Short mmCIF file of C-alpha atoms and ligand atoms in Angstrom, two decimals:
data_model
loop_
_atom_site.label_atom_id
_atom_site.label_comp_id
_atom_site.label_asym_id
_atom_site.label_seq_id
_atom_site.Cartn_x
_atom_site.Cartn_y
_atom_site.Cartn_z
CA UNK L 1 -26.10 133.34 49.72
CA UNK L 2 -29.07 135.00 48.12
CA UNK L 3 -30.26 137.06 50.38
CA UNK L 4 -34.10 137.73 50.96
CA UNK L 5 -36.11 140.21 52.59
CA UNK L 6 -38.52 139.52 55.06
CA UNK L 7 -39.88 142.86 56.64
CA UNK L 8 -43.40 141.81 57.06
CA UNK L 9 -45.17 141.73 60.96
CA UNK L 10 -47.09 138.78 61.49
CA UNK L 11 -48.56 138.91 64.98
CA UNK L 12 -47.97 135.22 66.49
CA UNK L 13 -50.01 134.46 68.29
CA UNK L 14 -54.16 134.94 69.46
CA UNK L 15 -53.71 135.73 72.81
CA UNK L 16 -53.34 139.20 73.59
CA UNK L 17 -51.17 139.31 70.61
CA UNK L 18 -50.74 142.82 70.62
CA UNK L 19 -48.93 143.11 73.70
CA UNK L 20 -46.84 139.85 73.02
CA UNK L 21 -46.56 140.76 69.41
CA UNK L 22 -44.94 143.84 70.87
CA UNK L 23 -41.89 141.86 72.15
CA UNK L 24 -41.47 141.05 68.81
CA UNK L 25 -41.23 143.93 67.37
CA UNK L 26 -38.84 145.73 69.68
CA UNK L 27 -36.58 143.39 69.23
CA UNK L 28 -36.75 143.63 65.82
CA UNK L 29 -36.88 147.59 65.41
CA UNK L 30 -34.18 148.30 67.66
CA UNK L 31 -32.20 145.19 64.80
CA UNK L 32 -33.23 146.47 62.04
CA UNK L 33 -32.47 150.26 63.28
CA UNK L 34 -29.02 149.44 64.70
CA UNK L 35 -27.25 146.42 62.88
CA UNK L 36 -26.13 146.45 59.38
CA UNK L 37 -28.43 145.09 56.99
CA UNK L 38 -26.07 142.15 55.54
CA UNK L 39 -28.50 139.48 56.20
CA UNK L 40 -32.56 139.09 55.36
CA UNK L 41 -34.21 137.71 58.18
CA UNK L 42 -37.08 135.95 59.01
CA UNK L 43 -39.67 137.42 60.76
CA UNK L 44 -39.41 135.61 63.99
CA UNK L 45 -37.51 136.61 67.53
CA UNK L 46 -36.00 133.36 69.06
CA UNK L 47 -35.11 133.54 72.31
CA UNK L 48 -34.73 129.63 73.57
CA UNK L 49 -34.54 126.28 72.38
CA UNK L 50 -33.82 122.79 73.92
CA UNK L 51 -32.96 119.63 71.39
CA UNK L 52 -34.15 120.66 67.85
CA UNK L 53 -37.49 122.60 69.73
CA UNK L 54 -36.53 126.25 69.10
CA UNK L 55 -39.13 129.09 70.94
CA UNK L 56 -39.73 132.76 69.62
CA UNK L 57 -40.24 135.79 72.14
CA UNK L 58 -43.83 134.71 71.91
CA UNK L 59 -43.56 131.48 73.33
CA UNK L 60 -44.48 130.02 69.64
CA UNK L 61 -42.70 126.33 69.42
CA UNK L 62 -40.75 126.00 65.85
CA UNK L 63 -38.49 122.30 65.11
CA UNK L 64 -35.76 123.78 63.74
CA UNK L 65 -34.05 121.90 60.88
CA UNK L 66 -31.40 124.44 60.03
CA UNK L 67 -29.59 124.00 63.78
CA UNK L 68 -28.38 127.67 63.30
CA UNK L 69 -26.86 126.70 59.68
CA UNK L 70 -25.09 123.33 60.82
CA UNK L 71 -23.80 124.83 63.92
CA UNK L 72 -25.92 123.34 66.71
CA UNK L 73 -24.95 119.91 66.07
CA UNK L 74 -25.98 118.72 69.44
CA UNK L 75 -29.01 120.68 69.25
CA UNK L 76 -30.22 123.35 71.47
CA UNK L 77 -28.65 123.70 75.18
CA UNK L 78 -27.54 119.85 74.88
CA UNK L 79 -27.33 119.40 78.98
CA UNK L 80 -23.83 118.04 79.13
CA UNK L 81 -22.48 120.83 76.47
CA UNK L 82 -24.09 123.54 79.27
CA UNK L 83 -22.32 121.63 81.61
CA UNK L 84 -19.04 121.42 79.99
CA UNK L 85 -18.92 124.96 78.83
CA UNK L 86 -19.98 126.67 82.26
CA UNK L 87 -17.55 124.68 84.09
CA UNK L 88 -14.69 125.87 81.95
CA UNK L 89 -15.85 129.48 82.16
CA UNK L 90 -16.15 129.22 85.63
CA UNK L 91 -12.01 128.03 85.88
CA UNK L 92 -10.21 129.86 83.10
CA UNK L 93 -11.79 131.55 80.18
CA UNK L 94 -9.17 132.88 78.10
CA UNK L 95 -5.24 132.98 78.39
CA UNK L 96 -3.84 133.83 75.40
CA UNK L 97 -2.07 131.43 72.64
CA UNK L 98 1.13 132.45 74.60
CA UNK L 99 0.48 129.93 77.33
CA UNK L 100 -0.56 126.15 77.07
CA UNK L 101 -3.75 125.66 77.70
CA UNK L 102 -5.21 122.00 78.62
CA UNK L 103 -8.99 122.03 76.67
CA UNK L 104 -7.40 122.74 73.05
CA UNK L 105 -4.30 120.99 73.51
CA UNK L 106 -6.85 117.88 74.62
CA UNK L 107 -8.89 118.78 71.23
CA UNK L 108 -6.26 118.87 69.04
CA UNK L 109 -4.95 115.40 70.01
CA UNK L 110 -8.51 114.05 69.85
CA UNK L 111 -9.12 115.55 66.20
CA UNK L 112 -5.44 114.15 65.37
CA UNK L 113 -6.28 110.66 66.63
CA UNK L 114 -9.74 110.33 65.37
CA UNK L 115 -8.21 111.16 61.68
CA UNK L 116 -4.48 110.48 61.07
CA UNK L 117 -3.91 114.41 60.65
CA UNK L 118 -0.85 115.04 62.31
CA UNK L 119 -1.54 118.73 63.66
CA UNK L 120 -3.93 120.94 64.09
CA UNK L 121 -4.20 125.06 63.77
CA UNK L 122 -7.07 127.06 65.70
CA UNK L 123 -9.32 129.75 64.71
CA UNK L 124 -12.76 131.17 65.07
CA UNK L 125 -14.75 131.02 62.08
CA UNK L 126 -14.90 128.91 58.58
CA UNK L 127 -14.13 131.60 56.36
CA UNK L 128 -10.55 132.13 58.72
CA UNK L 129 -9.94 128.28 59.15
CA UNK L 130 -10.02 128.59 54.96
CA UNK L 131 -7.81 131.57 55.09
CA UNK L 132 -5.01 129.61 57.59
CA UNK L 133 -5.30 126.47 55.01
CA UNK L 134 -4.87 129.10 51.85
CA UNK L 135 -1.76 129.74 53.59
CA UNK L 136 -0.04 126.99 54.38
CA UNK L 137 -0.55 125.97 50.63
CA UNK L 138 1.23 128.69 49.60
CA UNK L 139 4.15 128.53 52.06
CA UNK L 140 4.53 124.88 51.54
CA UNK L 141 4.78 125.40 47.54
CA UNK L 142 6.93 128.90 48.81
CA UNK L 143 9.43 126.68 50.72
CA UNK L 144 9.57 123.76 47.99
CA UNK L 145 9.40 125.59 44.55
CA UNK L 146 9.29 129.32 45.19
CA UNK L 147 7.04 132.38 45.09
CA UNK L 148 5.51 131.76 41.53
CA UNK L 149 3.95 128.28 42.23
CA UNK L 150 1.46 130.16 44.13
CA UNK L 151 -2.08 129.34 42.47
CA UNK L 152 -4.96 127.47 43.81
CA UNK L 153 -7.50 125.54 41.94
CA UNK L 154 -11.34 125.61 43.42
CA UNK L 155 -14.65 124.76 41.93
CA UNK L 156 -17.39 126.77 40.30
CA UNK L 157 -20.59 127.15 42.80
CA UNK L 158 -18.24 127.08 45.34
CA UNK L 159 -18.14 128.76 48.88
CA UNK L 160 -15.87 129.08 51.32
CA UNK L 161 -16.20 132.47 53.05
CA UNK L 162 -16.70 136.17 53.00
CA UNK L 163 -13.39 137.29 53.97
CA UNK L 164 -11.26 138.99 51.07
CA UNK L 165 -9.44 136.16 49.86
CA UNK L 166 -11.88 133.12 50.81
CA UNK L 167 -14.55 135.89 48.60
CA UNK L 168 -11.97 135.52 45.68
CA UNK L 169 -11.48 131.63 46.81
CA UNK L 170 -15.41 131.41 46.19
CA UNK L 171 -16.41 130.14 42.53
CA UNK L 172 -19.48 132.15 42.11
CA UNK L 173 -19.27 135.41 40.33
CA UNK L 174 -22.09 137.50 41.82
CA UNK L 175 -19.76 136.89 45.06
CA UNK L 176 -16.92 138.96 43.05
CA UNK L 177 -18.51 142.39 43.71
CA UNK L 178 -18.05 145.46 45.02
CA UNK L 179 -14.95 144.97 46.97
CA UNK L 180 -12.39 145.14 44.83
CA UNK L 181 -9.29 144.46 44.67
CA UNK L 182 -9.82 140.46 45.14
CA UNK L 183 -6.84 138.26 46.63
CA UNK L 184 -5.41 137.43 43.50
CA UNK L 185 -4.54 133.62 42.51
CA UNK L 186 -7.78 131.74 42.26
CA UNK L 187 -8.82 129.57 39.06
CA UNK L 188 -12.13 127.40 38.61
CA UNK L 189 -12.77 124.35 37.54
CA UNK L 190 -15.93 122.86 36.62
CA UNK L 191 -17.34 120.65 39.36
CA UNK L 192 -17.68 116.69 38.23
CA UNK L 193 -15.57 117.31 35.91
CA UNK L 194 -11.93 115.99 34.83
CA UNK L 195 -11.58 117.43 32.06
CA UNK L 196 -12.15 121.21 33.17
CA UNK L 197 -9.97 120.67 36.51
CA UNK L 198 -6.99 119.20 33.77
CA UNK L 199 -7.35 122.53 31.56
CA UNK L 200 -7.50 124.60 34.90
CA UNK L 201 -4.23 123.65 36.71
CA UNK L 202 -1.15 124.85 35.61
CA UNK L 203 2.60 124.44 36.62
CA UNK L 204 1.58 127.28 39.38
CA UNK L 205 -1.04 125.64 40.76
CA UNK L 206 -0.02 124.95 44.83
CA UNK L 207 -3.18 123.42 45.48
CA UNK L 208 -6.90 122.71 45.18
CA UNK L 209 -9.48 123.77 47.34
CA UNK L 210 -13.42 122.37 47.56
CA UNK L 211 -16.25 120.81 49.53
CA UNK L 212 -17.19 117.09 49.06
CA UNK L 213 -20.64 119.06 49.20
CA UNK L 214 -21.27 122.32 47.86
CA UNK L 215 -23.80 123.51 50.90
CA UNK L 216 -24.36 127.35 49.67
CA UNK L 217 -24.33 126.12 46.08
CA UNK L 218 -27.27 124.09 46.43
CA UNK L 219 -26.09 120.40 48.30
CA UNK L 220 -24.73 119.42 44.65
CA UNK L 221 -22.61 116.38 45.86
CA UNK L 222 -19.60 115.23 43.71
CA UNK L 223 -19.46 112.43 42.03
CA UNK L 224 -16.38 109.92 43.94
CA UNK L 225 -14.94 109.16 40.41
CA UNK L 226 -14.32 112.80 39.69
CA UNK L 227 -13.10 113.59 43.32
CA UNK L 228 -10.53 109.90 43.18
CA UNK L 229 -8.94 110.79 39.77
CA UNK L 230 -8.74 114.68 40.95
CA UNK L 231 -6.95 113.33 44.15
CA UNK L 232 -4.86 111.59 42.34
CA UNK L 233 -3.59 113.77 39.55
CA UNK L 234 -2.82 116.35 42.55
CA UNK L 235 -0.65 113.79 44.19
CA UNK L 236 1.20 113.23 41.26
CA UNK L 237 2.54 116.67 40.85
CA UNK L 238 2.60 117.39 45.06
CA UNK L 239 -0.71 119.89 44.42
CA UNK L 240 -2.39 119.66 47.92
CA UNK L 241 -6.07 119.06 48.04
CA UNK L 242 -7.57 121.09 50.47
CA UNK L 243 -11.26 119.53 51.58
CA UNK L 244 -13.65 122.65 52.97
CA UNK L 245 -15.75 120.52 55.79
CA UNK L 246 -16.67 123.67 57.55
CA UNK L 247 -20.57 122.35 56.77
CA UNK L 248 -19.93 118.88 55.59
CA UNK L 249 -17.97 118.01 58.76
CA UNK L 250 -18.39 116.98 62.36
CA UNK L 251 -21.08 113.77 61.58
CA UNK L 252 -23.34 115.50 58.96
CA UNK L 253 -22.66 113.11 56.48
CA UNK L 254 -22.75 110.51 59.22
CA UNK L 255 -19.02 109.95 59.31
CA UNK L 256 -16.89 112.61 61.28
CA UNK L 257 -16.14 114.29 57.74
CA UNK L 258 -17.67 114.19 54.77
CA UNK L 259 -14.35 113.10 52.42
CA UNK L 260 -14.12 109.75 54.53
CA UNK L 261 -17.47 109.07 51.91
CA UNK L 262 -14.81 109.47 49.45
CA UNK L 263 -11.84 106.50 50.30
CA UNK L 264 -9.43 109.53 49.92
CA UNK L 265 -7.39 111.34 52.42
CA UNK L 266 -6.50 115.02 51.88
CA UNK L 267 -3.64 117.13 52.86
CA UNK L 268 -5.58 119.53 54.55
CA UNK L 269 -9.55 119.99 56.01
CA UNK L 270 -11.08 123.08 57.59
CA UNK L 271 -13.41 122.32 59.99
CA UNK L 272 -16.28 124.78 61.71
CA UNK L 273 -19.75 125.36 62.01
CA UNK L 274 -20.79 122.26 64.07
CA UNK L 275 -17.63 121.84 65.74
CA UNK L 276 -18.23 124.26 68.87
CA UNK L 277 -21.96 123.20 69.08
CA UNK L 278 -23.13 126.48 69.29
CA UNK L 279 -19.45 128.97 70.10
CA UNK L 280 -17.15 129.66 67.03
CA UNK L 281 -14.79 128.17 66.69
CA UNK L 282 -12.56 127.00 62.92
CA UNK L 283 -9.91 124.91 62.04
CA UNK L 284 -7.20 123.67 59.93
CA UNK L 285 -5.69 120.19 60.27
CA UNK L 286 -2.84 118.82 58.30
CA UNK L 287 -1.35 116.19 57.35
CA UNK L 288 2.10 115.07 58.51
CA UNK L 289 3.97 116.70 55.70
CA UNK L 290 3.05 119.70 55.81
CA UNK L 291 2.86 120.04 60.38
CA UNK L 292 5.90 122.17 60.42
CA UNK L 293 5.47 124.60 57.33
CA UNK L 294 3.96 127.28 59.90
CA UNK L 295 6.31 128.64 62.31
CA UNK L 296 5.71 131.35 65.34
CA UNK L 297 4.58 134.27 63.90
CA UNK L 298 3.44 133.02 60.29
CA UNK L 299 -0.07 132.93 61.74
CA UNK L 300 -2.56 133.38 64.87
CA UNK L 301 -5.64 134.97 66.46
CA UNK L 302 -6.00 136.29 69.70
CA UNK L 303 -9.32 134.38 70.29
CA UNK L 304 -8.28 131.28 68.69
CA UNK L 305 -8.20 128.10 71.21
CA UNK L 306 -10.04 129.76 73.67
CA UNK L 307 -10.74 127.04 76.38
CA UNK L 308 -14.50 127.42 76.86
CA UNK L 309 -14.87 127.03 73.18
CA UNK L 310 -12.35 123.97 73.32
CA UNK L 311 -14.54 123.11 76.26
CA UNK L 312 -17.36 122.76 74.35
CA UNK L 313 -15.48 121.46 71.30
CA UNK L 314 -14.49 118.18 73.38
CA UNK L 315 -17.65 117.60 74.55
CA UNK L 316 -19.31 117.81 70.91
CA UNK L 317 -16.35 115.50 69.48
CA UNK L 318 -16.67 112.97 72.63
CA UNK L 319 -20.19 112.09 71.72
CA UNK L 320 -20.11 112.89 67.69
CA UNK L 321 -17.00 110.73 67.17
CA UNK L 322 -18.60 107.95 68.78
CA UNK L 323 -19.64 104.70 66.30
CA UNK L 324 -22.87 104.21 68.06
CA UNK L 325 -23.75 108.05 67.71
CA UNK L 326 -23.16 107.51 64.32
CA UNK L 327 -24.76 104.42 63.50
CA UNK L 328 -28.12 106.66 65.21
CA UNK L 329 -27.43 109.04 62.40
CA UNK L 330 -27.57 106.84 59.96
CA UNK L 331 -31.05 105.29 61.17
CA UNK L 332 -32.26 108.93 61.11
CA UNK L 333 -31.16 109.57 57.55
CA UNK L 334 -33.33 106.45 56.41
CA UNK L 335 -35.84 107.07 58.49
CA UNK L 336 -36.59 110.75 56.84
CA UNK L 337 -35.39 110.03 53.79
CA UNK L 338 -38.55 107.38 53.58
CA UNK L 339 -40.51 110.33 54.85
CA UNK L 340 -39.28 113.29 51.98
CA UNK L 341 -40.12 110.92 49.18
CA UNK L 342 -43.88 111.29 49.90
CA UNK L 343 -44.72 114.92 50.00
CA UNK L 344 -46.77 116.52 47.66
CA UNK L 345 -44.59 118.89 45.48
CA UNK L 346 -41.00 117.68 45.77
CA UNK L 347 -39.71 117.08 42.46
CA UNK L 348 -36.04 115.61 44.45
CA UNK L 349 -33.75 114.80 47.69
CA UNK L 350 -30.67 115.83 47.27
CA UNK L 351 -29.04 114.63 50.45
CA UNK L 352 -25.54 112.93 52.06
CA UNK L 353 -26.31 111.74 55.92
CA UNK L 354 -28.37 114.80 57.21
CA UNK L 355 -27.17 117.63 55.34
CA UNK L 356 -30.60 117.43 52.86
CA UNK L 357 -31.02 119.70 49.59
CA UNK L 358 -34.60 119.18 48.58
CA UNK L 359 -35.61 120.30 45.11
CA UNK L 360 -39.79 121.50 44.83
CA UNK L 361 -41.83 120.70 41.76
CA UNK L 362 -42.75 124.74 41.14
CA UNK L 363 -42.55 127.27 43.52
CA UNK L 364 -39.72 129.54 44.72
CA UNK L 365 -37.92 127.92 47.53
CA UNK L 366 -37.54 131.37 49.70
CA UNK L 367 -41.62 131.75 49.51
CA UNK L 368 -41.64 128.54 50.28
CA UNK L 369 -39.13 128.56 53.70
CA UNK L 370 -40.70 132.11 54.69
CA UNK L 371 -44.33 129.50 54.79
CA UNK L 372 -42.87 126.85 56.58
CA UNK L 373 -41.16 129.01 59.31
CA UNK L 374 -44.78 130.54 59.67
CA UNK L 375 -46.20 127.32 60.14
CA UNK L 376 -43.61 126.67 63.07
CA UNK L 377 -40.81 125.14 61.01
CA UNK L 378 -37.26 126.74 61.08
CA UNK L 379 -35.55 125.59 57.31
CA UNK L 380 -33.07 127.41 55.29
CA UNK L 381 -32.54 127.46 51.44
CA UNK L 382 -29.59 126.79 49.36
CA UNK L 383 -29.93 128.17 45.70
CA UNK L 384 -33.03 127.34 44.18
CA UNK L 385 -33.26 124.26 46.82
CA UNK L 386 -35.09 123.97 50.66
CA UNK L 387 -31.90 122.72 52.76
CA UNK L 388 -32.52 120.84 55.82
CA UNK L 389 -29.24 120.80 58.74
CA UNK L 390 -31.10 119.09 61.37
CA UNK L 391 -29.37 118.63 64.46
CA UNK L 392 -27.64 115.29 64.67
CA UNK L 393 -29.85 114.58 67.72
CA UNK L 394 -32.83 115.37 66.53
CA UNK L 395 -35.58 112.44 67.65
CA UNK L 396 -37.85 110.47 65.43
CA UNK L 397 -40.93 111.91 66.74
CA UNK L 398 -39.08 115.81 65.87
CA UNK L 399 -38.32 114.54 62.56
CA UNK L 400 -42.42 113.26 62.00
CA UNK L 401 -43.12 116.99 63.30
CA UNK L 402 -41.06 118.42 60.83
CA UNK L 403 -42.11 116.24 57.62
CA UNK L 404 -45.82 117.21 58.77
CA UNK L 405 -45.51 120.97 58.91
CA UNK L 406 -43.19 120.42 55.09
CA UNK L 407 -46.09 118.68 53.93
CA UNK L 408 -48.91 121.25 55.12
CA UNK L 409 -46.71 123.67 53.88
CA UNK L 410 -46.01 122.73 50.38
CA UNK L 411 -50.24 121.62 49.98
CA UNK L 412 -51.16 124.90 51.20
CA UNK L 413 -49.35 126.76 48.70
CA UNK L 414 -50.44 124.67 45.15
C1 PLP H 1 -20.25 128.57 56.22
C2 PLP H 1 -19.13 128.15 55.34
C3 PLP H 1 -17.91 128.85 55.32
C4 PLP H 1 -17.70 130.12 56.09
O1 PLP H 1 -17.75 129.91 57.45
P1 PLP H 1 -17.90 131.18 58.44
O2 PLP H 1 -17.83 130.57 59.80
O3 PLP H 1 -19.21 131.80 58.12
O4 PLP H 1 -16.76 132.07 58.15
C5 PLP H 1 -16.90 128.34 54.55
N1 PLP H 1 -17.06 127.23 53.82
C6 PLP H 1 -18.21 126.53 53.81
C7 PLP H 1 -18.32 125.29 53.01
C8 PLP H 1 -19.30 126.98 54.56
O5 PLP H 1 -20.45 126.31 54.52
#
């Protein structure tokens, strides 16, 4: 992610703003003094939110179309996610993966049934859920055809982490920095296509790893030819495709995951952002050939499948999963779509369900999100593109709000 600087003060609000506007800043000296700079933040303190409504340290009221990068799903403090996650932390709130616990064991069957995956592996983050699929490519291929066959195949523009490994997994040089030496093994292919993905793989090649919808690289969606006949050569010579639906996943696209789009069924997803609604959780489901290449001690976490995350987790998949939540979706996805083609300045939509790339006529899209979260709307960027991750939930009179404040925006700044 390019990161951007945003160190100016803008007072909030007009009533005694310097006293308020104080708030602010404390919060913000006291970050900027004792965290690591790794991120460029907006200028803004939040401190609540309920639905897609987010609220600063001021009081200010932003809509909030970035739902924490994918990760809110349900929105803000969703009542029955409160509910579900209190409860659990109230009875037992971590046990260890040496004892059974109920809430993942629930999840895991849930995510198994809901997808004809036949197991499931926990974690806490995408970039570790990547890291646990990584390796039970390689151990399958280990197993099968031995230690050289090791190789995976993912796609330029690419991302899939900031670990090591899921760094070196990432198909975007300026993320090759710095840190070296890089988790050898990695080749990329050209996204879209064939041809470049045929030249790429080799007789070492274990398997292939990419997202159905490059988020970070800019929402560049595949096309479903290129992602069938890549399927398809990988079955042919037992390479494993490995889909990334860390953002793609959990209703975005308005199915559960993004690859059902694609009529295609891979041998492995990682799954995380929206999956907690809000707690971190990642993880790696399988397919039934591959359920019993890990055995104890090839893997684990100590946080992994903690139950108030699970907790959560089954409350988020109990109302995502359902049809009629998704068929709502959908509706929503029309109904803003018909809204984005009006505004003044956007050149193109980019979008698959509600994860939305949106492409301006001039401008720089960073000015241009630093603006909008002025004028009280919380959006993110994705290359040279405005990205929208509204919450699944959000309403149709949130979604007017935000196409307003987009529009204002972009006509203020010609
Ligand atoms: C965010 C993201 C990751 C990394 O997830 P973390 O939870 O930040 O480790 C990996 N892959 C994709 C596609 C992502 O969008």
């Amino acid at each position: 992610m390019k990161s951007v600087t945003m160190c100016m003060f803008i007072p909030m609000t007009t009533e005694k703003s310097d006293t308020k506007g104080m708030d602010n800043l404390n919060t913000k000296e006291k970050d900027l003094k004792y965290i690591m700079h790794t991120y460029g933040r907006y200028d803004v303190a939040l401190k609540s939110g309920k639905g897609a409504a987010a609220y600063d340290e001021d009081g200010k009221k932003y809509i909030d179309v970035s739902s924490g990068i994918g990760v809110n799903s349900l929105g803000y403090c969703d009542e029955g996610w409160v509910n579900a996650v209190s409860k659990q932390a109230g009875t037992i709130q971590h046990m260890s993966n040496y004892f059974y616990c109920d809430q993942s064991a629930e999840l895991a069957e849930k995510l198994c049934t809901l997808t004809g995956f036949a197991k499931v592996c926990f974690g806490n983050s995408g970039a570790e859920a990547n890291e646990c699929a990584i390796k039970i490519a390689r151990k399958y291929s280990f197993d099968k055809y031995g230690r050289e066959r090791n190789r995976i195949v993912t796609l330029k523009n690419s991302f899939h982490g900031r670990t090591v490994t899921t760094l070196a997994a990432t198909g975007q040089d300026v993320f090759h920095n710095y840190f070296f030496p890089f988790t050898e093994g990695f080749d990329y292919a050209q996204a879209n296509d064939m041809e470049s993905f045929k030249n790429t793989v080799s007789d070492k090649t274990c398997a292939v790893l990419f997202e159905v919808i490059q988020g970070e690289g800019g929402v560049n969606i595949l096309d479903k030819d290129f992602v069938q006949s890549l399927v398809s050569l990988c079955k042919e010579k037992d390479i494993l495709v490995i889909i990334d639906e860390v953002q793609t996943g959990i209703g975005r696209t308005g199915k559960l995951f993004a690859y059902e789009n694609y009529g295609i069924m891979p041998d492995l997803i990682t799954v995380a952002k929206g999956l907690g609604g809000g707690l971190p959780i990642g993880i790696c489901m399988c397919s039934d050939k591959l359920k019993d290449v890990m055995s104890p001690s090839t893997h684990g976490t100590t946080f992994g499948a903690n139950p108030v995350v699970c907790a959560g987790a089954n409350y988020v998949i109990d109302k995502i999963a359902n049809p009629d939540f998704l068929s709502e979706v959908e509706k929503k996805v029309a109904y803003l779509e018909a809204k984005l083609i009006k505004p003044y300045g956007v050149k193109s939509v980019c979008r698959m369900g509600l994860m939305i790339g949106i492409e301006l006529e001039n401008g720089d899209a960073h000015d241009m999100a630093i603006k909008c979260v002025e004028n009280g709307l919380l959006i993110i960027t994705a290359k040279e593109k405005l990205r929208m991750l509204p919450p699944l939930v959000i309403t149709y009179d949130e979604i007017d709000e935000a196409v307003k404040i987009l529009e204002k925006t972009l006509k203020e700044s010609i």
